[in-house]
Amino acid sequence: MGKIILGDQLLERSDVLIDLEDRGYQFGDGVYEVIRVYGGKLFTMKEHIDRLFQSAKKIKLDISMSPEQIQDLVESLLKENGVNFGSVYMQVTRGAAPRNHKFPLPASNTKAVFTAYTNEVPRPQSQLENGVEAITAEDIRWLRCDIKSLNLLPNVLAKQEAADSGCFEAILHRNGIVTEGSSSNAYIVKNNEVMTHPADNLILNGITRQVLATLCKDNSIPFVEKEFEVHDLLHADEVFITSTTSEVMPVIKLDGRAVGNGVPGEITRKLQSLFEAKINQETKVEI
Ligand SMILES: Cc1ncc(COP(=O)(O)O)c(C=O)c1O
C-alpha cells in the first residue's frame, strides 16, 4: 500500500480526500495509465507518460503538470514505497466542480486532479507458462477506444462475463471484426504471421503492442496490422494477448475450444522470450 500522490504531494492514503463532485468520480471524466515495475525499475515509463498526455489532449484536459514533473513524482513514490515487482497506477481527472456535464468555466478555477499509487503484483508466471482461456464477446464500447479514459463499464462487463465462464479475458468483436481484449490487445498467428487490429479509434494502441511491433520488425517476424474476423480467431494457429500486467500471454482455449494444439504456440513462445529480453535490457533486472 504505502504512500500515494495527490497533486504534487506525497501523502498517507488515509489522509487523502477526494471531492464527491470530482468529475472522475461522477462522469468518468479523466484518463489513466498503468506502468509495470520490475525489480524496482519502471518499464517503458516515458511511453506511458506520453500516452497519458495524448489521452488528456484528446479529451481537452489540461493536466497542469509537465511530463518531467509526473516522472519525478512517480519515481519518488516508487522509491518511498519500495515496490519490487508491481505497478504504478496514475490518473488525472478534470477536477471537482458543481455537477454539470459541461466543462467547468475557466473562471471557476477548477484544477485537474492527479493521483497515483503503487501495488505489489507478481508476474503471472504460471499463466505465462501454461496459457489462459478466453471467451469472445461483442464489443459494445464507444468509438474512441484509442483514449485511455476512466470510462470502463463495457470493459468491466466483458471481463466479468469472462470470469463467470472461468476465463481470463474476453476478446471483443465489432460487426464480426476482432478488436482487442477487455484490458489487452489481441493477436492471431497464421502461417507464421502475427496479425492484430490496426491502431485506429477502435482499439487502445497498447505500449506492450508497440514494443512487440518493434521486436517483430527487428527479428524478421511479420507483424501485420490488419482487420480479421472472429472466424480467423477461432481457426488461428496461435492466439495471444498483451498488456502491461499480462505481458505476452498465450490463449490456449477460446469459447471452450482448443486454439491450435491447445498449448502455447511456437511464435508466442518466441515473442515471450524476446519481450523478457527487452525487459532485462531496459531495466537491467533479471526477471
Ligand atoms: C482496452 C485495452 N487495450 C489494450 C491494453 C494494453 O495496453 P498496454 O500494453 O499499454 O497495457 C489495455 C491495458 O490496460 C486495455 O485496457
Short mmCIF file of C-alpha atoms and ligand atoms in Angstrom, two decimals:
data_model
loop_
_atom_site.label_atom_id
_atom_site.label_comp_id
_atom_site.label_asym_id
_atom_site.label_seq_id
_atom_site.Cartn_x
_atom_site.Cartn_y
_atom_site.Cartn_z
CA MET A 1 0.00 0.00 0.00
CA GLY A 2 2.29 2.76 1.24
CA LYS A 3 2.01 6.42 0.28
CA ILE A 4 0.06 7.93 -2.58
CA ILE A 5 0.37 11.09 -4.65
CA LEU A 6 -2.32 13.75 -4.76
CA GLY A 7 -1.36 16.71 -6.94
CA ASP A 8 2.33 17.17 -6.19
CA GLN A 9 2.16 15.86 -2.62
CA LEU A 10 3.28 12.52 -1.26
CA LEU A 11 0.68 11.60 1.37
CA GLU A 12 -0.61 8.78 3.54
CA ARG A 13 -3.55 7.14 1.79
CA SER A 14 -5.76 7.67 4.86
CA ASP A 15 -5.09 11.43 4.70
CA VAL A 16 -6.41 11.78 1.14
CA LEU A 17 -9.86 13.20 0.50
CA ILE A 18 -11.37 13.18 -2.96
CA ASP A 19 -14.30 15.52 -3.51
CA LEU A 20 -17.70 13.85 -4.06
CA GLU A 21 -18.11 16.09 -7.08
CA ASP A 22 -14.79 15.15 -8.65
CA ARG A 23 -15.65 14.72 -12.33
CA GLY A 24 -13.69 11.48 -12.48
CA TYR A 25 -15.96 10.05 -9.82
CA GLN A 26 -19.21 11.35 -11.33
CA PHE A 27 -18.62 11.27 -15.10
CA GLY A 28 -15.51 9.13 -15.58
CA ASP A 29 -14.13 12.44 -16.90
CA GLY A 30 -10.44 11.64 -16.84
CA VAL A 31 -7.64 9.46 -18.15
CA TYR A 32 -5.24 6.95 -16.60
CA GLU A 33 -2.14 4.80 -17.06
CA VAL A 34 -0.61 1.70 -15.51
CA ILE A 35 3.16 1.26 -15.56
CA ARG A 36 4.88 -2.04 -14.72
CA VAL A 37 7.66 -2.23 -12.15
CA TYR A 38 10.31 -4.95 -12.44
CA GLY A 39 12.82 -5.24 -9.59
CA GLY A 40 12.07 -1.65 -8.54
CA LYS A 41 12.53 -0.28 -12.09
CA LEU A 42 9.81 1.31 -14.22
CA PHE A 43 9.39 -0.30 -17.66
CA THR A 44 8.53 1.95 -20.65
CA MET A 45 7.74 4.83 -18.30
CA LYS A 46 8.23 7.56 -20.88
CA GLU A 47 5.87 5.87 -23.34
CA HIS A 48 3.15 5.59 -20.68
CA ILE A 49 3.51 9.21 -19.57
CA ASP A 50 3.44 10.35 -23.21
CA ARG A 51 0.23 8.37 -23.77
CA LEU A 52 -1.30 9.93 -20.63
CA PHE A 53 -0.72 13.35 -22.18
CA GLN A 54 -2.06 12.20 -25.57
CA SER A 55 -5.24 10.82 -23.94
CA ALA A 56 -5.68 14.04 -21.94
CA LYS A 57 -5.29 16.15 -25.05
CA LYS A 58 -7.94 14.11 -26.88
CA ILE A 59 -10.48 14.96 -24.15
CA LYS A 60 -9.28 18.60 -23.90
CA LEU A 61 -7.98 18.07 -20.37
CA ASP A 62 -5.12 20.27 -19.19
CA ILE A 63 -3.02 18.17 -16.79
CA SER A 64 -1.35 21.35 -15.45
CA MET A 65 1.92 19.48 -14.85
CA SER A 66 4.78 18.64 -17.15
CA PRO A 67 5.69 15.07 -18.16
CA GLU A 68 9.02 15.57 -16.31
CA GLN A 69 7.20 16.59 -13.14
CA ILE A 70 5.00 13.50 -13.33
CA GLN A 71 8.03 11.33 -13.95
CA ASP A 72 9.78 12.76 -10.86
CA LEU A 73 6.66 12.27 -8.73
CA VAL A 74 6.20 8.68 -9.87
CA GLU A 75 9.85 7.87 -9.26
CA SER A 76 9.75 9.35 -5.76
CA LEU A 77 6.56 7.40 -4.98
CA LEU A 78 8.16 4.18 -6.13
CA LYS A 79 11.24 4.80 -4.01
CA GLU A 80 9.17 5.75 -0.96
CA ASN A 81 7.00 2.61 -1.22
CA GLY A 82 9.90 0.30 -2.04
CA VAL A 83 7.94 -1.58 -4.71
CA ASN A 84 9.82 -4.55 -6.13
CA PHE A 85 7.54 -6.30 -8.67
CA GLY A 86 4.34 -4.35 -9.12
CA SER A 87 2.67 -1.45 -10.82
CA VAL A 88 2.05 2.26 -10.60
CA TYR A 89 -1.49 3.41 -11.32
CA MET A 90 -1.94 7.08 -12.15
CA GLN A 91 -4.95 9.09 -13.23
CA VAL A 92 -5.93 12.65 -13.96
CA THR A 93 -9.50 13.91 -13.70
CA ARG A 94 -10.96 17.23 -14.76
CA GLY A 95 -11.31 18.12 -11.08
CA ALA A 96 -14.15 18.97 -8.73
CA ALA A 97 -16.94 21.37 -9.67
CA PRO A 98 -20.71 21.60 -9.09
CA ARG A 99 -22.19 18.74 -11.10
CA ASN A 100 -22.84 19.79 -14.68
CA HIS A 101 -21.98 17.87 -17.84
CA LYS A 102 -20.27 20.90 -19.43
CA PHE A 103 -16.61 21.55 -18.60
CA PRO A 104 -16.19 23.89 -15.61
CA LEU A 105 -15.70 27.51 -16.72
CA PRO A 106 -12.12 28.83 -16.54
CA ALA A 107 -13.31 31.44 -14.02
CA SER A 108 -14.24 28.66 -11.59
CA ASN A 109 -10.52 27.85 -11.25
CA THR A 110 -11.22 24.11 -11.28
CA LYS A 111 -7.92 22.26 -11.45
CA ALA A 112 -7.17 18.80 -12.78
CA VAL A 113 -6.65 16.24 -10.01
CA PHE A 114 -3.62 13.97 -10.39
CA THR A 115 -3.39 10.87 -8.21
CA ALA A 116 -1.03 7.89 -8.23
CA TYR A 117 -0.46 4.84 -6.08
CA THR A 118 1.56 1.64 -6.23
CA ASN A 119 0.77 -2.05 -5.88
CA GLU A 120 2.97 -5.07 -5.37
CA VAL A 121 1.95 -7.51 -8.18
CA PRO A 122 3.95 -10.63 -9.04
CA ARG A 123 4.44 -11.64 -12.67
CA PRO A 124 1.70 -14.13 -13.69
CA GLN A 125 4.31 -16.89 -14.07
CA SER A 126 2.13 -19.97 -14.31
CA GLN A 127 -0.33 -18.34 -16.73
CA LEU A 128 2.54 -17.13 -18.90
CA GLU A 129 3.87 -20.67 -18.91
CA ASN A 130 0.62 -22.58 -19.44
CA GLY A 131 -1.59 -20.07 -21.23
CA VAL A 132 -5.08 -18.87 -20.37
CA GLU A 133 -8.63 -19.35 -21.60
CA ALA A 134 -10.75 -16.62 -23.18
CA ILE A 135 -14.26 -16.05 -24.44
CA THR A 136 -15.38 -13.97 -27.39
CA ALA A 137 -17.84 -11.15 -26.67
CA GLU A 138 -19.47 -8.31 -28.51
CA ASP A 139 -17.58 -5.01 -28.35
CA ILE A 140 -20.20 -2.57 -27.05
CA ARG A 141 -17.78 0.31 -26.35
CA TRP A 142 -17.79 3.82 -27.80
CA LEU A 143 -15.84 4.85 -30.91
CA ARG A 144 -12.85 6.44 -29.16
CA CYS A 145 -11.20 3.35 -27.68
CA ASP A 146 -7.83 4.95 -28.55
CA ILE A 147 -8.29 7.15 -25.45
CA LYS A 148 -7.32 5.51 -22.16
CA SER A 149 -10.30 7.02 -20.39
CA LEU A 150 -11.73 6.22 -16.97
CA ASN A 151 -14.99 5.08 -18.58
CA LEU A 152 -14.53 1.32 -18.41
CA LEU A 153 -18.03 -0.03 -17.82
CA PRO A 154 -18.25 -2.07 -21.06
CA ASN A 155 -14.75 -3.44 -20.34
CA VAL A 156 -15.81 -4.31 -16.78
CA LEU A 157 -18.91 -6.13 -18.03
CA ALA A 158 -16.94 -8.08 -20.64
CA LYS A 159 -14.24 -9.07 -18.11
CA GLN A 160 -16.94 -10.22 -15.68
CA GLU A 161 -18.56 -12.30 -18.42
CA ALA A 162 -15.17 -13.96 -18.95
CA ALA A 163 -14.71 -14.52 -15.22
CA ASP A 164 -18.22 -16.01 -14.96
CA SER A 165 -17.13 -18.58 -17.57
CA GLY A 166 -13.93 -19.31 -15.62
CA CYS A 167 -11.86 -17.43 -18.23
CA PHE A 168 -9.08 -14.87 -18.01
CA GLU A 169 -10.13 -12.50 -20.79
CA ALA A 170 -12.91 -11.56 -23.19
CA ILE A 171 -11.76 -10.95 -26.76
CA LEU A 172 -14.08 -8.40 -28.29
CA HIS A 173 -15.54 -8.13 -31.79
CA ARG A 174 -17.46 -5.38 -33.54
CA ASN A 175 -19.59 -6.43 -36.52
CA GLY A 176 -17.60 -9.67 -36.71
CA ILE A 177 -14.19 -7.92 -36.67
CA VAL A 178 -11.93 -8.72 -33.71
CA THR A 179 -10.84 -5.51 -31.99
CA GLU A 180 -8.99 -6.27 -28.74
CA GLY A 181 -9.39 -7.76 -25.27
CA SER A 182 -11.33 -6.07 -22.46
CA SER A 183 -7.99 -4.97 -20.96
CA SER A 184 -5.48 -6.17 -23.54
CA ASN A 185 -4.60 -6.20 -27.24
CA ALA A 186 -5.38 -9.38 -29.17
CA TYR A 187 -3.37 -11.19 -31.86
CA ILE A 188 -3.56 -14.26 -34.03
CA VAL A 189 -0.71 -16.16 -35.64
CA LYS A 190 -1.46 -17.72 -39.00
CA ASN A 191 1.21 -19.18 -41.31
CA ASN A 192 3.92 -17.62 -39.13
CA GLU A 193 2.46 -14.11 -39.46
CA VAL A 194 1.37 -12.11 -36.41
CA MET A 195 -1.85 -10.22 -37.11
CA THR A 196 -3.58 -7.59 -34.99
CA HIS A 197 -6.21 -4.86 -35.43
CA PRO A 198 -4.82 -1.58 -36.83
CA ALA A 199 -4.14 1.14 -34.24
CA ASP A 200 -7.18 3.28 -35.04
CA ASN A 201 -10.07 4.63 -32.95
CA LEU A 202 -11.41 1.12 -32.22
CA ILE A 203 -8.54 -0.06 -30.01
CA LEU A 204 -6.07 1.22 -27.47
CA ASN A 205 -2.62 1.25 -29.02
CA GLY A 206 -1.00 -0.69 -26.17
CA ILE A 207 2.51 0.16 -25.10
CA THR A 208 3.19 -3.60 -24.99
CA ARG A 209 1.77 -3.80 -28.53
CA GLN A 210 4.18 -1.08 -29.68
CA VAL A 211 7.15 -2.83 -28.04
CA LEU A 212 6.07 -6.08 -29.70
CA ALA A 213 5.78 -4.45 -33.14
CA THR A 214 9.39 -3.28 -32.86
CA LEU A 215 10.59 -6.67 -31.61
CA CYS A 216 8.87 -8.37 -34.56
CA LYS A 217 10.41 -5.94 -37.02
CA ASP A 218 13.90 -6.37 -35.51
CA ASN A 219 13.59 -10.16 -35.63
CA SER A 220 12.06 -10.57 -39.08
CA ILE A 221 8.71 -11.79 -37.76
CA PRO A 222 5.90 -10.45 -39.98
CA PHE A 223 3.70 -8.08 -37.91
CA VAL A 224 0.57 -7.31 -39.88
CA GLU A 225 -1.83 -4.60 -38.70
CA LYS A 226 -5.00 -5.65 -40.45
CA GLU A 227 -8.60 -6.41 -39.55
CA PHE A 228 -9.52 -10.08 -39.11
CA GLU A 229 -12.74 -11.86 -38.26
CA VAL A 230 -13.94 -14.00 -35.37
CA HIS A 231 -13.71 -16.98 -37.72
CA ASP A 232 -9.97 -16.26 -38.22
CA LEU A 233 -9.53 -16.02 -34.45
CA LEU A 234 -11.21 -19.37 -33.86
CA HIS A 235 -9.14 -21.04 -36.59
CA ALA A 236 -5.78 -19.41 -35.89
CA ASP A 237 -2.60 -21.42 -35.35
CA GLU A 238 -1.91 -19.41 -32.21
CA VAL A 239 -3.69 -16.68 -30.24
CA PHE A 240 -2.20 -14.39 -27.62
CA ILE A 241 -2.96 -11.14 -25.84
CA THR A 242 -0.68 -8.42 -24.50
CA SER A 243 -0.86 -5.83 -21.75
CA THR A 244 1.33 -4.10 -19.23
CA THR A 245 0.48 -6.56 -16.47
CA SER A 246 -0.10 -9.70 -18.58
CA GLU A 247 2.92 -9.19 -20.91
CA VAL A 248 2.69 -11.68 -23.82
CA MET A 249 0.00 -14.09 -22.66
CA PRO A 250 -0.81 -17.25 -24.66
CA VAL A 251 -4.52 -18.03 -25.18
CA ILE A 252 -4.94 -21.80 -25.39
CA LYS A 253 -8.74 -22.10 -25.40
CA LEU A 254 -11.43 -19.89 -26.90
CA ASP A 255 -15.11 -20.33 -26.09
CA GLY A 256 -14.19 -23.74 -24.67
CA ARG A 257 -12.39 -24.99 -27.82
CA ALA A 258 -8.65 -25.54 -28.14
CA VAL A 259 -6.61 -22.98 -30.08
CA GLY A 260 -4.21 -24.81 -32.41
CA ASN A 261 -2.78 -27.74 -30.43
CA GLY A 262 -4.20 -26.42 -27.18
CA VAL A 263 -0.79 -25.37 -25.86
CA PRO A 264 1.17 -22.10 -26.20
CA GLY A 265 2.47 -21.84 -29.78
CA GLU A 266 6.00 -21.52 -31.07
CA ILE A 267 5.78 -17.89 -32.22
CA THR A 268 4.09 -16.87 -28.96
CA ARG A 269 6.94 -18.53 -27.04
CA LYS A 270 9.50 -16.71 -29.19
CA LEU A 271 7.75 -13.36 -28.57
CA GLN A 272 7.62 -14.05 -24.84
CA SER A 273 11.37 -14.61 -24.73
CA LEU A 274 12.08 -11.52 -26.87
CA PHE A 275 9.85 -9.47 -24.58
CA GLU A 276 11.60 -10.75 -21.46
CA ALA A 277 14.96 -9.92 -23.00
CA LYS A 278 13.68 -6.40 -23.67
CA ILE A 279 12.62 -6.03 -20.02
CA ASN A 280 16.03 -7.25 -18.87
CA GLN A 281 17.77 -4.91 -21.26
CA GLU A 282 15.77 -1.82 -20.29
CA THR A 283 15.54 -2.34 -16.52
CA LYS A 284 18.85 -4.20 -16.02
CA VAL A 285 16.82 -6.58 -13.87
CA GLU A 286 16.95 -10.33 -14.48
CA ILE A 287 13.31 -11.40 -14.43
C1 LIG B 1 -8.66 -1.92 -23.65
C2 LIG B 1 -7.19 -2.14 -23.54
N1 LIG B 1 -6.50 -2.46 -24.64
C3 LIG B 1 -5.17 -2.70 -24.60
C4 LIG B 1 -4.47 -2.63 -23.39
C5 LIG B 1 -2.99 -2.91 -23.39
O1 LIG B 1 -2.27 -1.71 -23.24
P1 LIG B 1 -0.83 -1.68 -22.58
O2 LIG B 1 0.02 -2.66 -23.32
O3 LIG B 1 -0.39 -0.28 -22.77
O4 LIG B 1 -1.01 -2.05 -21.15
C6 LIG B 1 -5.14 -2.28 -22.23
C7 LIG B 1 -4.42 -2.17 -20.97
O5 LIG B 1 -4.94 -1.96 -19.93
C8 LIG B 1 -6.54 -2.02 -22.30
O6 LIG B 1 -7.23 -1.68 -21.20
#
